[in-house]
Short mmCIF file of C-alpha atoms in Angstrom, two decimals:
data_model
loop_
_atom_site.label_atom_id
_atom_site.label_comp_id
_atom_site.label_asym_id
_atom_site.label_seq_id
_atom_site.Cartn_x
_atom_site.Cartn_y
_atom_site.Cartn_z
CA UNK A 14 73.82 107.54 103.80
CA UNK A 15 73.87 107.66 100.04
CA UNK A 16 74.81 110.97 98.40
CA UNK A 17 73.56 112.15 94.80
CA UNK A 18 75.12 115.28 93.14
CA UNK A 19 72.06 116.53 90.86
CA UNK A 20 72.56 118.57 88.03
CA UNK A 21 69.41 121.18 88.43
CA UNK A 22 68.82 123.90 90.97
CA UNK A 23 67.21 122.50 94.67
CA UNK A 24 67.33 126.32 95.57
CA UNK A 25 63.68 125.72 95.94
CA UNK A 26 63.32 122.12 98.01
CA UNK A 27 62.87 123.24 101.15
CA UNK A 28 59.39 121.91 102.51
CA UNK A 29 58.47 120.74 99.23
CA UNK A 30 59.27 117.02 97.05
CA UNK A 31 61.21 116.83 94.00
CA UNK A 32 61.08 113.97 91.41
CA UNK A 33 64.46 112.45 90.02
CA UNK A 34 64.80 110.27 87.12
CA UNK A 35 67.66 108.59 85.21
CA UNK A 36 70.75 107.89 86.61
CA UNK A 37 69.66 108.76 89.49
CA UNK A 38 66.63 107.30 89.43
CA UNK A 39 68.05 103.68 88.21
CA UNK A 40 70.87 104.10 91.29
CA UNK A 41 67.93 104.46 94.12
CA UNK A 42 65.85 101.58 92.87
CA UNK A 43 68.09 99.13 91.32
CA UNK A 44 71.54 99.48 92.71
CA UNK A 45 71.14 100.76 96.00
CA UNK A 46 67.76 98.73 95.95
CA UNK A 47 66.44 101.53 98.44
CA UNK A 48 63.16 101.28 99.87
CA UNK A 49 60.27 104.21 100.75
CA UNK A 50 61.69 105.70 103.78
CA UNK A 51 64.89 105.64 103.04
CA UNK A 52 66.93 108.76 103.55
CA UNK A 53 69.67 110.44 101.02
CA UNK A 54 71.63 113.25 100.60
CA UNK A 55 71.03 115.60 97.46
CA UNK A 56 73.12 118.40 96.79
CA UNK A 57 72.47 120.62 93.51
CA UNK A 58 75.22 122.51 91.58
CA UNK A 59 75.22 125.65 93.89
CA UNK A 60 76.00 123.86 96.77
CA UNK A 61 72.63 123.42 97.80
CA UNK A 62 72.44 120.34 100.15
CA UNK A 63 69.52 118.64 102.07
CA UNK A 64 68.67 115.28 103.63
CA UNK A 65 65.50 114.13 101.80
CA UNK A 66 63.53 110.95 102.27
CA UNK A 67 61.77 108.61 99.35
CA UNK A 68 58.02 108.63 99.54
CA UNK A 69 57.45 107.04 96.29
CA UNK A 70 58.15 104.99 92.86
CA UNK A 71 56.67 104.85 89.61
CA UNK A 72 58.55 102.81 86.71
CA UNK A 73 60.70 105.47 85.74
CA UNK A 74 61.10 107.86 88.79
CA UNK A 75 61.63 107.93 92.48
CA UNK A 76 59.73 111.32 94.51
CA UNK A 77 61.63 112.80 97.54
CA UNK A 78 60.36 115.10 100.06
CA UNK A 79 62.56 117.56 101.85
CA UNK A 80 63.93 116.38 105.94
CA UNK A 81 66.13 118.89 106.61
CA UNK A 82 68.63 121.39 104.82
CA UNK A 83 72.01 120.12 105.37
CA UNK A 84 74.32 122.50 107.25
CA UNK A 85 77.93 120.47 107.17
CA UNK A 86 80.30 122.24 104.78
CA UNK A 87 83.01 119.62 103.13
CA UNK A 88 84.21 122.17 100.42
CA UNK A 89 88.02 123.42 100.71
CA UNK A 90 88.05 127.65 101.53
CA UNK A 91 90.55 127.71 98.99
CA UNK A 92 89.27 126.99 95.61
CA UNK A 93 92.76 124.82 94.48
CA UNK A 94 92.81 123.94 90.39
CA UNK A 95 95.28 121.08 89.36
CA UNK A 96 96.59 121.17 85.96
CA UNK A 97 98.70 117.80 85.00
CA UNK A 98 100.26 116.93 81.76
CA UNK A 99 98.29 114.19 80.32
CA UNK A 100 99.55 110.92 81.92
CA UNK A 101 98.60 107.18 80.70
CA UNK A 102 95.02 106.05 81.55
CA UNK A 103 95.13 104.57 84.52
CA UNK A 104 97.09 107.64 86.07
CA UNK A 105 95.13 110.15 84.91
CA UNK A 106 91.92 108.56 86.12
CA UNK A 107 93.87 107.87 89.67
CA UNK A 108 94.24 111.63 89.74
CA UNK A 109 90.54 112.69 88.86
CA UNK A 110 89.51 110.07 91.87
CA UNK A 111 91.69 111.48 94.27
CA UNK A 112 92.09 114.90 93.63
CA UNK A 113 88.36 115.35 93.95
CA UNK A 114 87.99 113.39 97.30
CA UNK A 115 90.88 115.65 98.16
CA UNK A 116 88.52 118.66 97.34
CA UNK A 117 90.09 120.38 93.99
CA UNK A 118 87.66 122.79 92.51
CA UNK A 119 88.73 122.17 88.97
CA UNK A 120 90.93 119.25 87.07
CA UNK A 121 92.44 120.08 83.63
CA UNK A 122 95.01 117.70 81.74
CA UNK A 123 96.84 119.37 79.45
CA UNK A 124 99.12 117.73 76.24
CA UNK A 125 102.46 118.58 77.54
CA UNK A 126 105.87 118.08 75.62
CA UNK A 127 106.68 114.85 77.20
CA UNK A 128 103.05 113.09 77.37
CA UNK A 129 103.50 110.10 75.72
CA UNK A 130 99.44 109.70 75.37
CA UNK A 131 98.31 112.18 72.35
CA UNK A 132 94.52 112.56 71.89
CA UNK A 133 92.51 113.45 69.03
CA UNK A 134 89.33 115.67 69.68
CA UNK A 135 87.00 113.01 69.19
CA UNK A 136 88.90 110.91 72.25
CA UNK A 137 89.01 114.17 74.22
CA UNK A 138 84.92 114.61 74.25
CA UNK A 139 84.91 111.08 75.28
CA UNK A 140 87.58 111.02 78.14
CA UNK A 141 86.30 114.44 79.15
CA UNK A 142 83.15 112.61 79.89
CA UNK A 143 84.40 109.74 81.71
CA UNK A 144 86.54 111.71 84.09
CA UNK A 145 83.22 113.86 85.04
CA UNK A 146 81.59 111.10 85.45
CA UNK A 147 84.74 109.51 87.69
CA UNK A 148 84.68 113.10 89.51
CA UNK A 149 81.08 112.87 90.04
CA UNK A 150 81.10 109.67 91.76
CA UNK A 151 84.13 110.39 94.13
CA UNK A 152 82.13 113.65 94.82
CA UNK A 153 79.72 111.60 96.38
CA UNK A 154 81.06 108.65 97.82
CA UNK A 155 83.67 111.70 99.91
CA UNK A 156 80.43 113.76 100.66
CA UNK A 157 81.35 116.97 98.55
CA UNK A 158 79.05 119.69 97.88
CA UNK A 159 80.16 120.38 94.68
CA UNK A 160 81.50 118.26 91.66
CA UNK A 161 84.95 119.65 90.40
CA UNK A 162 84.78 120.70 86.59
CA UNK A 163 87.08 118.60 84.30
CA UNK A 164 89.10 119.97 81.48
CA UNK A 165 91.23 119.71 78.75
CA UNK A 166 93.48 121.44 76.67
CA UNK A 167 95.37 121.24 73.55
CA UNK A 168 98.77 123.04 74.59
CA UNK A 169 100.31 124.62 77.29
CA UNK A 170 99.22 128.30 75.65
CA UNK A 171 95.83 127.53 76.29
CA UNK A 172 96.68 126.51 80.15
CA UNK A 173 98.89 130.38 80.02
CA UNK A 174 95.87 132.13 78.38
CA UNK A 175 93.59 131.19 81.47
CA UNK A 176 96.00 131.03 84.27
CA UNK A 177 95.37 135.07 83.90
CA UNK A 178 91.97 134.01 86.16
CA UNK A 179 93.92 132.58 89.19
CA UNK A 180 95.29 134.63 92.25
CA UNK A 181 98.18 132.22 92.51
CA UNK A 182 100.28 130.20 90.45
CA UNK A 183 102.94 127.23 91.26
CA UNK A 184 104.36 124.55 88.83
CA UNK A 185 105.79 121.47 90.79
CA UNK A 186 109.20 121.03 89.44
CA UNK A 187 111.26 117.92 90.05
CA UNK A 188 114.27 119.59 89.54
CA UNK A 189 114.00 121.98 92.66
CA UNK A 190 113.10 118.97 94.81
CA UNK A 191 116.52 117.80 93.60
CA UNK A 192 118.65 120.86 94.33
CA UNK A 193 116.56 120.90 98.02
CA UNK A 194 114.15 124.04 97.45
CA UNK A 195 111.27 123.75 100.09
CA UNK A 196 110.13 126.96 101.36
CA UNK A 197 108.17 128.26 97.73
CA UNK A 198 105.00 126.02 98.21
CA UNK A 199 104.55 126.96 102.00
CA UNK A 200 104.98 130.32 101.59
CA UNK A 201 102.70 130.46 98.89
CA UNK A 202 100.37 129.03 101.38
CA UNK A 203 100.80 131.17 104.20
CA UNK A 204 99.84 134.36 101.45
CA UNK A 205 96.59 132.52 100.18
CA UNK A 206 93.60 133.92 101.87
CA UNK A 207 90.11 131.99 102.08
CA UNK A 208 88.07 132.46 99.05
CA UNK A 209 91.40 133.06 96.42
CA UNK A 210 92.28 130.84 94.09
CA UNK A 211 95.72 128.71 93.15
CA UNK A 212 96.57 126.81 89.98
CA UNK A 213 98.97 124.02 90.58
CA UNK A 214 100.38 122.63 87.22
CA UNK A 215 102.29 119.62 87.24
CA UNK A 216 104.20 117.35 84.72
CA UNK A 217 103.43 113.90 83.14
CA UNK A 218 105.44 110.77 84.13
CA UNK A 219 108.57 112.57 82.23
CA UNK A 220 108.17 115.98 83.76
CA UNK A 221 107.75 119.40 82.51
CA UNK A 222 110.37 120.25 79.78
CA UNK A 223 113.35 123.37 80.64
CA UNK A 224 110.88 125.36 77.57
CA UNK A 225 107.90 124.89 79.62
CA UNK A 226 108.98 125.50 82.86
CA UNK A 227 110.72 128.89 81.20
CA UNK A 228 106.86 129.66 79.75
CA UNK A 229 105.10 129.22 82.72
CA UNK A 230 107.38 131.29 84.67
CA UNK A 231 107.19 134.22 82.15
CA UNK A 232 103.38 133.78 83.15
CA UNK A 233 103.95 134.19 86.76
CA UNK A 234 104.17 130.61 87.87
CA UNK A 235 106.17 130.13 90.71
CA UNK A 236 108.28 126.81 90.35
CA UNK A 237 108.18 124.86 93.60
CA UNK A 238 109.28 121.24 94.91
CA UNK A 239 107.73 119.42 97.14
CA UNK A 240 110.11 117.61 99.91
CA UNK A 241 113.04 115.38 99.55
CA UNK A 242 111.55 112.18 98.02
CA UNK A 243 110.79 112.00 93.94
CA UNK A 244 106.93 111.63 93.40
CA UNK A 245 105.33 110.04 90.54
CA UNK A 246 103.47 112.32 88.13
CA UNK A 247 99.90 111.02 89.93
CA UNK A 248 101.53 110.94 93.33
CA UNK A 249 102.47 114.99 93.14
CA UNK A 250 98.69 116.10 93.22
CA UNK A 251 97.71 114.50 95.96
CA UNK A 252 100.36 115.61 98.16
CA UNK A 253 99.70 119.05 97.41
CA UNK A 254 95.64 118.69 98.00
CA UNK A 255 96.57 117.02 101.33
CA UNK A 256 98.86 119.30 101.95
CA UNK A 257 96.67 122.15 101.36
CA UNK A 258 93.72 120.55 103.30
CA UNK A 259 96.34 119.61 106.54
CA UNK A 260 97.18 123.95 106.46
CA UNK A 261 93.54 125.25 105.80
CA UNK A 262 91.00 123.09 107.66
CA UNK A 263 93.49 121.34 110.01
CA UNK A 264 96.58 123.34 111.12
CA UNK A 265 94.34 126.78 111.04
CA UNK B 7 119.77 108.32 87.43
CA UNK B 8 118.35 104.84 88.13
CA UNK B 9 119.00 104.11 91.82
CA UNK B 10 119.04 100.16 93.41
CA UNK B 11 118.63 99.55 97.03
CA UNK B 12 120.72 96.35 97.72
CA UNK B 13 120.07 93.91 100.78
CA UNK B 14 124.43 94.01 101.39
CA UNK B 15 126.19 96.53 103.41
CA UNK B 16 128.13 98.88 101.40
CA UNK B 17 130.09 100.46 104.91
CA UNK B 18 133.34 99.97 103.48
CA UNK B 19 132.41 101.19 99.18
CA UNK B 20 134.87 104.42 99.60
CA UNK B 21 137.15 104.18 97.06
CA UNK B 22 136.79 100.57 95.97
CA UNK B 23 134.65 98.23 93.98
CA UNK B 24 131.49 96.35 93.75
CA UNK B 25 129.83 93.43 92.24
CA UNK B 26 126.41 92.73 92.10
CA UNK B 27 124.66 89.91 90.33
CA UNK B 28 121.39 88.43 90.36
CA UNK B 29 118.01 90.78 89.87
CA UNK B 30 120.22 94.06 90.29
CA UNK B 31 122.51 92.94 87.19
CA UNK B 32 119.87 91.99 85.41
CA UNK B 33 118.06 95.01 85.93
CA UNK B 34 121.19 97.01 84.86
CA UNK B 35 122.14 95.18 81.88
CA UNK B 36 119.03 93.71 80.60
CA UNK B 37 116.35 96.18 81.56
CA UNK B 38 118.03 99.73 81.35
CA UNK B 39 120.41 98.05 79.00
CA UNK B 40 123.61 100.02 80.60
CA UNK B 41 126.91 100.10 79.38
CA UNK B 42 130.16 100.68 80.81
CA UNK B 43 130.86 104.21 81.75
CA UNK B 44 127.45 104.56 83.33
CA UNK B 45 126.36 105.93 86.62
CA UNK B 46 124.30 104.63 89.27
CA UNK B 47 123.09 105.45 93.21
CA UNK B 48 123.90 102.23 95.22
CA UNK B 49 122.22 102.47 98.63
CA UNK B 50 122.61 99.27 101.45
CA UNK B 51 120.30 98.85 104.52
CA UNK B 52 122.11 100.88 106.62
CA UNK B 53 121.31 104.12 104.56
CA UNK B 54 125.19 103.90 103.20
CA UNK B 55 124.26 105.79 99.49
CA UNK B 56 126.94 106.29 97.19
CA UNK B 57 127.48 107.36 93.36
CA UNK B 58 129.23 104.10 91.23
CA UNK B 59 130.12 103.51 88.19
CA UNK B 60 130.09 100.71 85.87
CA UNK B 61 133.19 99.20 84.90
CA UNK B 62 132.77 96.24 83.41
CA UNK B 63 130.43 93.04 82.95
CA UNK B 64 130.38 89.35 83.07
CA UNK B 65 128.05 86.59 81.77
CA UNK B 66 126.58 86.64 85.75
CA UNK B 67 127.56 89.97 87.31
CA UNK B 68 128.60 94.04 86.83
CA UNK B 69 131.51 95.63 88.60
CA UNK B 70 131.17 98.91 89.57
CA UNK B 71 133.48 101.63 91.55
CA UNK B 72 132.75 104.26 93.82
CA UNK B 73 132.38 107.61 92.70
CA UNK B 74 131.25 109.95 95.65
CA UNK B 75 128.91 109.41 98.72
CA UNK B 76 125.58 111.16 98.31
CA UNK B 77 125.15 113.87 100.39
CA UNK B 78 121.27 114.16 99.94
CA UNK B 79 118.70 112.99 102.96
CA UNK B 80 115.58 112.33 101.77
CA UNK B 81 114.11 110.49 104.69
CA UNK B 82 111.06 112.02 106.80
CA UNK B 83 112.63 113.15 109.92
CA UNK B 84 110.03 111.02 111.78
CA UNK B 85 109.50 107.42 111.82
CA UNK B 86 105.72 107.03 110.70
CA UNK B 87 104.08 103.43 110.91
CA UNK B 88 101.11 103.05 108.83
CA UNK B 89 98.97 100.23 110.12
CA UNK B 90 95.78 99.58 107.26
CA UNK B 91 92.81 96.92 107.84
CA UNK B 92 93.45 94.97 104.95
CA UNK B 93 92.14 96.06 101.68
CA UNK B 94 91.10 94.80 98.26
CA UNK B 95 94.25 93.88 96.45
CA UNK B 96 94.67 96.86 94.08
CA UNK B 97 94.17 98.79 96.88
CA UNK B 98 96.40 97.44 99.15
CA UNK B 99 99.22 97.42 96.60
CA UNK B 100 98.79 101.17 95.94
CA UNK B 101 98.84 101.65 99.83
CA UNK B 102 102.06 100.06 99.55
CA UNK B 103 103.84 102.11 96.59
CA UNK B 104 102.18 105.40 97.50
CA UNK B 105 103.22 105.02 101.39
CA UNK B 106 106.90 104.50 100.58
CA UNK B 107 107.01 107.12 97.92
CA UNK B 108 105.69 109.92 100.41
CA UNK B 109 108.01 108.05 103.01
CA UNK B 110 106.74 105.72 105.52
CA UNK B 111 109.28 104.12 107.91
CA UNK B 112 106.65 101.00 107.90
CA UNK B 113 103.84 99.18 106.68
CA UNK B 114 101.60 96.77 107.98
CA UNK B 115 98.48 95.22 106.95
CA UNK B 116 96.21 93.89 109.67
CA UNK B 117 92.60 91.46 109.41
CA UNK B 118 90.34 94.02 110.37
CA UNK B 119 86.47 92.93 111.55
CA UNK B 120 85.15 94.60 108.29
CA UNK B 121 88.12 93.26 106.34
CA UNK B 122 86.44 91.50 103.26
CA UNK B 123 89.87 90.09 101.94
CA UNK B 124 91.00 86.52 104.35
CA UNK B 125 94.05 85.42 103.72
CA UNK B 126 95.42 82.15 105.33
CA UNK B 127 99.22 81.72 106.33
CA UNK B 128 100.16 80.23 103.01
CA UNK B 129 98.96 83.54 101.16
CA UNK B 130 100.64 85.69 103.82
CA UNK B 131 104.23 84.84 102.76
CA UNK B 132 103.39 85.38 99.49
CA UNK B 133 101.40 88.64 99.69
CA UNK B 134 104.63 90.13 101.98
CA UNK B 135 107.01 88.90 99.11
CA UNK B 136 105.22 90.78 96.60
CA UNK B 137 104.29 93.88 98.86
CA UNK B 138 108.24 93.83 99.51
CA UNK B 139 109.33 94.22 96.18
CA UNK B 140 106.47 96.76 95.64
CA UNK B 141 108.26 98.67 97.99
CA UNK B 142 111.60 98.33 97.22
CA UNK B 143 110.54 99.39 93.36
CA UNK B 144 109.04 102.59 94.91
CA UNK B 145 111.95 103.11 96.98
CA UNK B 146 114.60 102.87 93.92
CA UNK B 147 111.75 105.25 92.35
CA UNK B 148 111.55 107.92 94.69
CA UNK B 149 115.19 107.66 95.84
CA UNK B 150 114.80 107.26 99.22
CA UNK B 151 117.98 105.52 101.28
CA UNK B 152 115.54 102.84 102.99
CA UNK B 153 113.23 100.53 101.92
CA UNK B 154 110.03 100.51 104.25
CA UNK B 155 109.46 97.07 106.27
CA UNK B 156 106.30 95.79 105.00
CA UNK B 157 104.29 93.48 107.74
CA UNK B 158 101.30 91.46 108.00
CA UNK B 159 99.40 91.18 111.79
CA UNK B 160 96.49 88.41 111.52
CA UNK B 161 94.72 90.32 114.65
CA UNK B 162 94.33 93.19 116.18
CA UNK B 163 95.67 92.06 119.20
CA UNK B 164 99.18 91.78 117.81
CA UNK B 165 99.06 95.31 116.46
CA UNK B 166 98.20 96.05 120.22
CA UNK B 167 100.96 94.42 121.80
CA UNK B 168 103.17 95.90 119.40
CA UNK B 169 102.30 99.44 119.41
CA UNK B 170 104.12 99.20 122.51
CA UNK B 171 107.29 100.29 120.65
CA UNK B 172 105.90 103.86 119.00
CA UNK B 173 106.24 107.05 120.86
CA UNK B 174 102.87 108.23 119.50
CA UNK B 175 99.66 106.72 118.67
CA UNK B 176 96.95 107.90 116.51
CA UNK B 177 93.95 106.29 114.48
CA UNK B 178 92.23 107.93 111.59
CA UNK B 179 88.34 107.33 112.37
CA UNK B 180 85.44 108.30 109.71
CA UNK B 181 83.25 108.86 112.45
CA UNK B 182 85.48 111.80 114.20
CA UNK B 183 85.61 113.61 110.27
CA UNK B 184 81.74 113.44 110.22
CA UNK B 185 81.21 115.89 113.72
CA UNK B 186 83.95 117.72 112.91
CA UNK B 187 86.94 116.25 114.59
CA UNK B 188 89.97 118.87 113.09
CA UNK B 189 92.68 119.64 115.65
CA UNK B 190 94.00 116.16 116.97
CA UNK B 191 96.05 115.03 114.01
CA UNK B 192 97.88 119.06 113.99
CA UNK B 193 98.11 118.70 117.70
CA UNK B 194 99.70 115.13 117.99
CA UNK B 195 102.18 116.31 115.07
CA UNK B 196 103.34 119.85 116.73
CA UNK B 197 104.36 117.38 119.86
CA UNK B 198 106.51 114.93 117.54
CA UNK B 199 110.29 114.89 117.78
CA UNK B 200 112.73 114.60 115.47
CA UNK B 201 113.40 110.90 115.43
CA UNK B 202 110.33 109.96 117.26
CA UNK B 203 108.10 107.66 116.01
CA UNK B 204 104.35 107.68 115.37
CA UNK B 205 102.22 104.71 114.33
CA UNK B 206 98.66 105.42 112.60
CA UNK B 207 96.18 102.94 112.36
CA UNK B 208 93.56 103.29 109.44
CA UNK B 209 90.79 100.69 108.86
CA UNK B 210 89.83 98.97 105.41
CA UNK B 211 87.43 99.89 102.91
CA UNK B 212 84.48 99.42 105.54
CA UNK B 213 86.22 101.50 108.50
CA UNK B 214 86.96 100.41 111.40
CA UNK B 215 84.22 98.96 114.34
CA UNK B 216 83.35 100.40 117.40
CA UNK B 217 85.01 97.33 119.23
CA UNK B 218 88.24 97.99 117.48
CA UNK B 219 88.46 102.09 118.30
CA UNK B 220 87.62 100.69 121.93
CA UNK B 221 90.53 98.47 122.09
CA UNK B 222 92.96 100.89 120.24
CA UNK B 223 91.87 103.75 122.42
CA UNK B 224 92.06 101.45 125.62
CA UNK B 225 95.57 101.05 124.17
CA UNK B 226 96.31 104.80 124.29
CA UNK B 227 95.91 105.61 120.49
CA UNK B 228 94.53 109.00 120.05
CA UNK B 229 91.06 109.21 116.98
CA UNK B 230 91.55 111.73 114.87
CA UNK B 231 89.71 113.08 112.16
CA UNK B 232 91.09 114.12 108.43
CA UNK B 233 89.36 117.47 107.26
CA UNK B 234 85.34 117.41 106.43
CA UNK B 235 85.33 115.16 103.66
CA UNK B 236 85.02 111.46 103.52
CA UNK B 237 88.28 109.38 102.20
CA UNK B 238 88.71 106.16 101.17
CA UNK B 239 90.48 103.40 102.84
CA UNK B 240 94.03 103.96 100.47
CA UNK B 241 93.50 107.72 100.59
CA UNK B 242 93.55 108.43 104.53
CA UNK B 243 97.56 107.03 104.45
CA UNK B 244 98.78 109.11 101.72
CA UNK B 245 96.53 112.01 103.43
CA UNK B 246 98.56 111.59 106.41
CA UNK B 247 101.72 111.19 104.88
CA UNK B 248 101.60 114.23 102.59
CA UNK B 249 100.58 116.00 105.64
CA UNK B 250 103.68 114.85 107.89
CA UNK B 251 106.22 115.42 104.90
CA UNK B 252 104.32 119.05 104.40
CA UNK B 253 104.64 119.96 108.15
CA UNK B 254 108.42 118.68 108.95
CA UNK B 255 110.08 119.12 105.27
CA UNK B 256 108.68 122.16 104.06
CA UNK B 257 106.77 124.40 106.78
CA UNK B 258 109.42 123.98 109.93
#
C-alpha cells in the first residue's frame, strides 16, 4: 500500500475527506494509475498517519475519505542527526536514501577541509531541494512517519554553533578504528535515553582533518571508531543508523 | 597505506622477498605511481598479512621485502553468509562492495521467484568475475585479510541443500517487520559463537514469496524481522551486517 508524506496538517481527518492535488495528485492518477477504492497511507508533518481510501477524481485532484487512523509507529525513539562532510554526488545522495530508510531525524552535509566538491549558494538551494525530495521518497517507500529535514552548511563553525542543541555528540574518526578504540560509540549508546538526541558527524571520502577533529572535540564531540574494518565515507552512516536501530528497537 | 590481497600464499614472506607482476604491478606502478622506498600491506588467502617494501622494478614486475607481520584482525569474529534474490545490477553490485566492507565471510546471489533480472549460464561467469573483483577492490579498501567468496545459485533448491553447512539460519522477511517481528534477529545473535557461522537469506527488490519462506523455514531457517520500517532489497544486508559487527566488535 502506497504511502504519501503530505506537507499540511491531517490533525483534523478523522471521519472526514481531504482533497490532494499536485504531486500528489499526478502520483495517484497517473503513476500509480490508482483507481476509486483504492486505499493509501497519508501521514502529515506531525506524524499524523491514517489509511484513507479514494472516492473521487476531477482533472486536477483526487478526494480521500478517512478508513482508519493508523496506529504502527516506524519512527526511531532516539531522534539520531547525521552530519557528513560533503561527498561527490552520487555518495551524498546514497546517504540521504539510506540514512532516512534507516530512520535519521535530520541530514546536514557540511563543506569540510577535505571535500573535494565545493558549492556555491545558488547549487546549495538546488541540491538542498533534491535531497528533500530524495528523503521524501525513501520516507515513503520505508513507511516513515516523518520526513527527515535536510541541511547544509557553509563550515564546520556553523555545524559547532548548533551542535549546542544536541544531548550527545560523536565524530566517527578513522584514525581510532586504526589504533582499535571500540567501546566510545556503545557506551554512548547505553547513556542515550528515549526521546534525547545524538549528532553523529562524519568525514568526506578523505576524512576529517587533525584541526577539525581538535574543533569538534573542544565542542564536546566525542571521537569514536566504529569496528576493525575501514568504511567508506557513505558506508560510516549507515552502520551507525543500523547500529542504533539493532540497540533501540531490537536488542531492547 | 594502499593494501593488495594476492591469490599466492605468502606463508614463508618473513624476512625475504617478493615479486608480483601482472594487475598488482600495474596497480602499484601505474595507478598509485609508487616508487622505490614505498610501503605496502600484502595479504595471501590464508590471512598471512604483512608490511613490504618496494625495492625495485622491472619492465613486468616489482620486488618487494618484508617489513613486519601485521598484527591487526579485522575480521568479524563470525562467519556471516549473505544469500540475496538477485537484484537490479546497480543494486547487486553495491550489495557486493557494501557486504565485504562491513565484513561478510560470503556472498551469494540466488534467482528468486520475484527476481526480475534472468541471467543464463553464459552471463553467470561473467557477472561472478566482475562481482569478484568488486570484492576484492572493497577488500584492499577496507583492509580486511580475506576477500569474501562471491557465488551464484540458479535455484532455491541449491541454496537449500547447501545451507546444510551453516550453524545458524535466518531469513530477513518484510512481512515479519510489518506485525512487529523485533526479537528473533537479537535472539539468534546472543546464541552465536565465536567462529560459528550464520547464513541470512534476503529476497530481491520484490521480497521473497510465501512458497520460498515455506521451503526455507521447512529447511530450519528462522524469519526475522529488521526494526518497524520498511528496507530495501540492498539495505536489509548492510542492516544486518552493521548490526553483527556492532554486537560482536564493539558491545561484547
Amino acid at each position: 500500500m502506497q504511502r504519501y508524506m503530505l506537507t499540511e496538517s491531517l490533525a483534523d481527518f478523522k471521519g472526514t475527506t481531504t482533497e490532494l492535488s499536485g504531486e500528489h495528485f499526478h502520483h495517484i492518477k497517473n503513476v500509480m494509475r490508482s483507481k476509486v477504492g483504492t486505499k493509501v497511507y497519508l501521514t502529515d508533518p506531525n506524524r499524523h498517519s491514517f489509511v484513507a481510501e479514494i472516492i473521487s477524481f476531477t482533472d486536477q485532484t483526487v478526494l480521500l475519505k478517512w478508513v482508519s487512523n493508523e496506529e504502527r509507529n516506524s519512527e526511531l525513539p532516539v531522534e539520531v542527526t547525521i552530519a557528513s562532510g560533503l561527498t561527490k554526488g552520487d555518495k551524498q545522495e546514497l546517504i540521504i536514501q539510506k540514512a532516512t530508510e534507516l530512520g535519521a531525524n535530520q541530514i546536514i552535509t557540511f563543506a569540510s577541509n577535505y571535500s573535494v566538491v565545493k558549492w556555491d549558494s545558488k547549487k546549495v538551494a538546488k541540491k538542498i531541494t533534491r535531497f528533500q525530495r530524495i528523503a521524501q521518497e525513501a520516507a515513503e517507500q520505508s513507511h516513515r512517519q516523518q520526513v527527515p529535514m535536510v541541511d547544509h552548511f557553509n563550515d564546520l563553525k556553523t555545524l559547532l554553533d548548533s551542535s549546542k542543541n544536541y544531548t550527545h555528540k560523536l565524530v566517527a574518526y578513522e584514525e581510532e578504528s586504526k589504533v582499535g578504540e571500540k567501546s566510545r560509540f556503545a557506551d554512548t549508546l547505553t547513556k542515550v535515553k528515549s526521546g534525547e538526541s545524538l549528532l553523529i558527524v562524519f568525514g568526506p571520502e578523505g576524512g576529517l582533518s587533525l584541526n577539525e577533529i581538535t574543533q569538534l572535540q573542544a565542542e564536546g564531540f566525542v571521537t569514536c571508531g566504529l569496528g576493525p574494518r575501514i568504511l567508506r565515507a557513505e558506508t560510516a552512516p549507515l552502520y551507525v543508523l543500523a547500529a542504533i536501530s539493532y540497540q533501540f528497537e531490537l536488542l531492547n
